mmCIF file of C-alpha atoms in Angstrom:
data_model
loop_
_atom_site.group_PDB
_atom_site.id
_atom_site.type_symbol
_atom_site.label_atom_id
_atom_site.label_comp_id
_atom_site.label_asym_id
_atom_site.label_seq_id
_atom_site.Cartn_x
_atom_site.Cartn_y
_atom_site.Cartn_z
ATOM 1 C CA MET A 26 -17.781 22.027 -0.604
ATOM 2 C CA GLU A 27 -19.900 19.337 1.195
ATOM 3 C CA ARG A 28 -17.864 16.988 3.360
ATOM 4 C CA THR A 29 -18.879 13.309 3.344
ATOM 5 C CA PHE A 30 -17.919 10.773 5.859
ATOM 6 C CA HIS A 31 -15.743 8.683 3.450
ATOM 7 C CA MET A 32 -13.744 11.987 2.464
ATOM 8 C CA LEU A 33 -13.384 12.836 6.065
ATOM 9 C CA LEU A 34 -12.168 9.461 6.930
ATOM 10 C CA TYR A 35 -9.853 9.391 3.976
ATOM 11 C CA ARG A 36 -8.278 12.772 4.883
ATOM 12 C CA ALA A 37 -7.757 11.765 8.428
ATOM 13 C CA PHE A 38 -6.273 8.585 7.156
ATOM 14 C CA HIS A 39 -3.924 10.466 4.768
ATOM 15 C CA ALA A 40 -2.836 12.759 7.530
ATOM 16 C CA GLN A 41 -2.079 9.927 9.860
ATOM 17 C CA ARG A 42 -0.039 8.304 7.233
ATOM 18 C CA ALA A 43 1.924 11.405 6.406
ATOM 19 C CA PHE A 44 2.712 11.819 10.210
ATOM 20 C CA LEU A 45 3.754 8.256 10.806
ATOM 21 C CA ARG A 46 5.450 7.081 7.522
ATOM 22 C CA PRO A 47 8.604 9.041 7.847
ATOM 23 C CA LYS A 48 8.935 7.794 11.539
ATOM 24 C CA GLY A 49 8.684 4.097 10.246
ATOM 25 C CA ALA A 50 11.163 4.876 7.620
ATOM 26 C CA ALA A 51 13.597 6.232 10.262
ATOM 27 C CA LEU A 52 13.170 2.914 12.169
ATOM 28 C CA GLY A 53 14.057 1.006 8.879
ATOM 29 C CA LEU A 54 10.408 -0.045 8.241
ATOM 30 C CA GLY A 55 8.641 0.087 5.071
ATOM 31 C CA THR A 56 4.728 0.638 4.173
ATOM 32 C CA GLY A 57 2.796 -1.958 6.055
ATOM 33 C CA GLN A 58 5.525 -3.289 8.201
ATOM 34 C CA PRO A 59 4.949 -1.304 11.338
ATOM 35 C CA LYS A 60 1.572 -2.714 11.866
ATOM 36 C CA LEU A 61 2.998 -6.292 11.787
ATOM 37 C CA ILE A 62 5.677 -5.650 14.222
ATOM 38 C CA ALA A 63 3.368 -3.826 16.567
ATOM 39 C CA TYR A 64 0.923 -6.790 16.371
ATOM 40 C CA LEU A 65 3.537 -9.357 17.065
ATOM 41 C CA ALA A 66 4.750 -7.342 20.008
ATOM 42 C CA GLN A 67 1.361 -7.175 21.573
ATOM 43 C CA ASN A 68 0.152 -10.661 20.744
ATOM 44 C CA GLY A 69 3.363 -12.805 20.491
ATOM 45 C CA PRO A 70 4.392 -15.184 17.805
ATOM 46 C CA CYS A 71 1.743 -16.196 15.171
ATOM 47 C CA SER A 72 1.541 -17.668 11.584
ATOM 48 C CA GLN A 73 1.692 -15.581 8.485
ATOM 49 C CA LYS A 74 -1.676 -16.756 7.611
ATOM 50 C CA HIS A 75 -3.023 -15.374 10.791
ATOM 51 C CA LEU A 76 -1.404 -12.048 10.076
ATOM 52 C CA ALA A 77 -2.988 -11.910 6.641
ATOM 53 C CA GLU A 78 -6.539 -12.654 7.949
ATOM 54 C CA TYR A 79 -6.244 -10.364 10.759
ATOM 55 C CA PHE A 80 -5.200 -7.201 8.811
ATOM 56 C CA GLU A 81 -7.461 -8.449 5.818
ATOM 57 C CA VAL A 82 -4.392 -8.235 3.418
ATOM 58 C CA ASP A 83 -3.417 -10.614 0.532
ATOM 59 C CA PRO A 84 -1.294 -13.418 2.041
ATOM 60 C CA ALA A 85 1.432 -12.775 -0.837
ATOM 61 C CA ALA A 86 1.575 -9.068 0.425
ATOM 62 C CA VAL A 87 2.356 -10.217 4.036
ATOM 63 C CA CYS A 88 4.857 -12.737 2.623
ATOM 64 C CA ARG A 89 6.778 -9.959 0.917
ATOM 65 C CA MET A 90 6.586 -7.652 3.951
ATOM 66 C CA LEU A 91 7.727 -10.415 6.260
ATOM 67 C CA ASP A 92 10.566 -11.355 3.842
ATOM 68 C CA THR A 93 11.913 -7.695 4.083
ATOM 69 C CA LEU A 94 11.417 -7.729 7.906
ATOM 70 C CA GLU A 95 13.344 -10.864 8.203
ATOM 71 C CA LYS A 96 16.291 -9.708 5.848
ATOM 72 C CA GLY A 97 16.389 -6.535 8.102
ATOM 73 C CA GLY A 98 16.720 -8.667 11.162
ATOM 74 C CA PHE A 99 13.308 -7.436 12.718
ATOM 75 C CA ILE A 100 11.535 -10.887 12.636
ATOM 76 C CA CYS A 101 12.591 -14.617 12.634
ATOM 77 C CA ARG A 102 10.482 -17.546 11.199
ATOM 78 C CA THR A 103 10.109 -21.131 12.274
ATOM 79 C CA ALA A 104 8.713 -22.147 8.940
ATOM 80 C CA ASP A 105 7.519 -25.427 7.440
ATOM 81 C CA ARG A 106 9.610 -25.214 4.378
ATOM 82 C CA ALA A 107 6.635 -27.013 2.450
ATOM 83 C CA ASP A 108 4.309 -24.109 3.439
ATOM 84 C CA ARG A 109 5.727 -20.922 4.900
ATOM 85 C CA ARG A 110 2.293 -19.616 5.764
ATOM 86 C CA THR A 111 1.721 -22.158 8.417
ATOM 87 C CA GLY A 112 5.046 -21.603 10.191
ATOM 88 C CA MET A 113 5.446 -19.076 13.184
ATOM 89 C CA VAL A 114 6.722 -15.394 12.902
ATOM 90 C CA GLU A 115 8.188 -13.829 15.875
ATOM 91 C CA LEU A 116 10.143 -10.702 16.773
ATOM 92 C CA THR A 117 13.745 -10.510 17.211
ATOM 93 C CA GLU A 118 15.334 -8.243 19.906
ATOM 94 C CA LYS A 119 15.760 -5.510 17.238
ATOM 95 C CA GLY A 120 12.142 -6.057 16.094
ATOM 96 C CA ARG A 121 11.217 -5.606 19.829
ATOM 97 C CA GLU A 122 12.914 -2.435 20.054
ATOM 98 C CA ALA A 123 11.421 -1.121 16.907
ATOM 99 C CA ALA A 124 8.015 -2.071 17.995
ATOM 100 C CA LEU A 125 8.583 -0.062 21.229
ATOM 101 C CA SER A 126 9.781 3.038 19.235
ATOM 102 C CA TRP A 127 6.895 2.597 16.912
ATOM 103 C CA GLN A 128 4.347 2.550 19.884
ATOM 104 C CA GLY A 129 5.840 5.868 21.035
ATOM 105 C CA CYS A 130 5.247 7.403 17.642
ATOM 106 C CA CYS A 131 1.656 6.155 17.638
ATOM 107 C CA ASP A 132 1.083 7.473 21.140
ATOM 108 C CA ALA A 133 2.400 10.903 19.943
ATOM 109 C CA LEU A 134 0.022 10.696 17.026
ATOM 110 C CA GLU A 135 -2.986 9.821 19.071
ATOM 111 C CA GLU A 136 -2.189 12.560 21.496
ATOM 112 C CA ARG A 137 -2.012 15.215 18.702
ATOM 113 C CA MET A 138 -4.834 13.892 16.628
ATOM 114 C CA LEU A 139 -7.241 13.808 19.911
ATOM 115 C CA GLU A 140 -6.000 17.164 21.224
ATOM 116 C CA GLY A 141 -8.986 18.915 22.840
ATOM 117 C CA PHE A 142 -11.166 15.765 22.981
ATOM 118 C CA SER A 143 -12.392 14.821 26.327
ATOM 119 C CA PRO A 144 -11.864 11.297 27.770
ATOM 120 C CA GLU A 145 -15.631 10.627 27.016
ATOM 121 C CA GLU A 146 -15.361 11.983 23.395
ATOM 122 C CA ARG A 147 -12.224 9.859 22.895
ATOM 123 C CA ARG A 148 -14.138 6.667 24.091
ATOM 124 C CA ARG A 149 -17.162 7.423 21.837
ATOM 125 C CA PHE A 150 -14.920 8.046 18.923
ATOM 126 C CA ALA A 151 -13.107 4.813 19.340
ATOM 127 C CA ASP A 152 -16.567 3.001 19.548
ATOM 128 C CA TYR A 153 -17.790 4.758 16.360
ATOM 129 C CA LEU A 154 -14.744 3.579 14.501
ATOM 130 C CA THR A 155 -15.040 0.126 15.782
ATOM 131 C CA ARG A 156 -18.813 -0.047 14.880
ATOM 132 C CA ALA A 157 -18.064 1.542 11.431
ATOM 133 C CA HIS A 158 -15.355 -1.175 10.770
ATOM 134 C CA ARG A 159 -17.752 -4.024 11.945
ATOM 135 C CA ASN A 160 -20.564 -2.614 9.759
ATOM 136 C CA LEU A 161 -18.077 -2.536 6.699
ATOM 137 C CA ARG A 162 -17.029 -6.139 7.327
ATOM 138 C CA LYS A 163 -20.541 -7.579 7.413
ATOM 139 C CA ARG A 164 -20.926 -10.094 4.634
ATOM 140 C CA GLU A 165 -24.013 -9.592 2.418
ATOM 141 C CA GLU A 166 -26.582 -12.342 2.953
#
């Protein structure tokens, strides 16, 4: 069977998800939520709108994920009640602890995924993925 880039990328993504999803669930995090707490841990408080734009996700989906994270005690919001999208979202202590644990899971994944890759191959692979993403995000002119 011929292997195409899109299928290879899908299979790598699926294997990554299968490795990480149970670890997120063990932390009390659902689908899509780990990336939000990881972003907040690295970048600090931001708006719901910013998270939706950064992750290229429907704002309503981000709102639902944040609602669940808030109910679970991982985040708190300082929201303008008229428009929750513009209020700030930040991690609680529980959220910071979960983000730290999640980062450990991601570090383990990366080491496993890149086993046998030289430092130069790792750097090139990261560059290839960055360029592929940039190419896919170009708007048709």
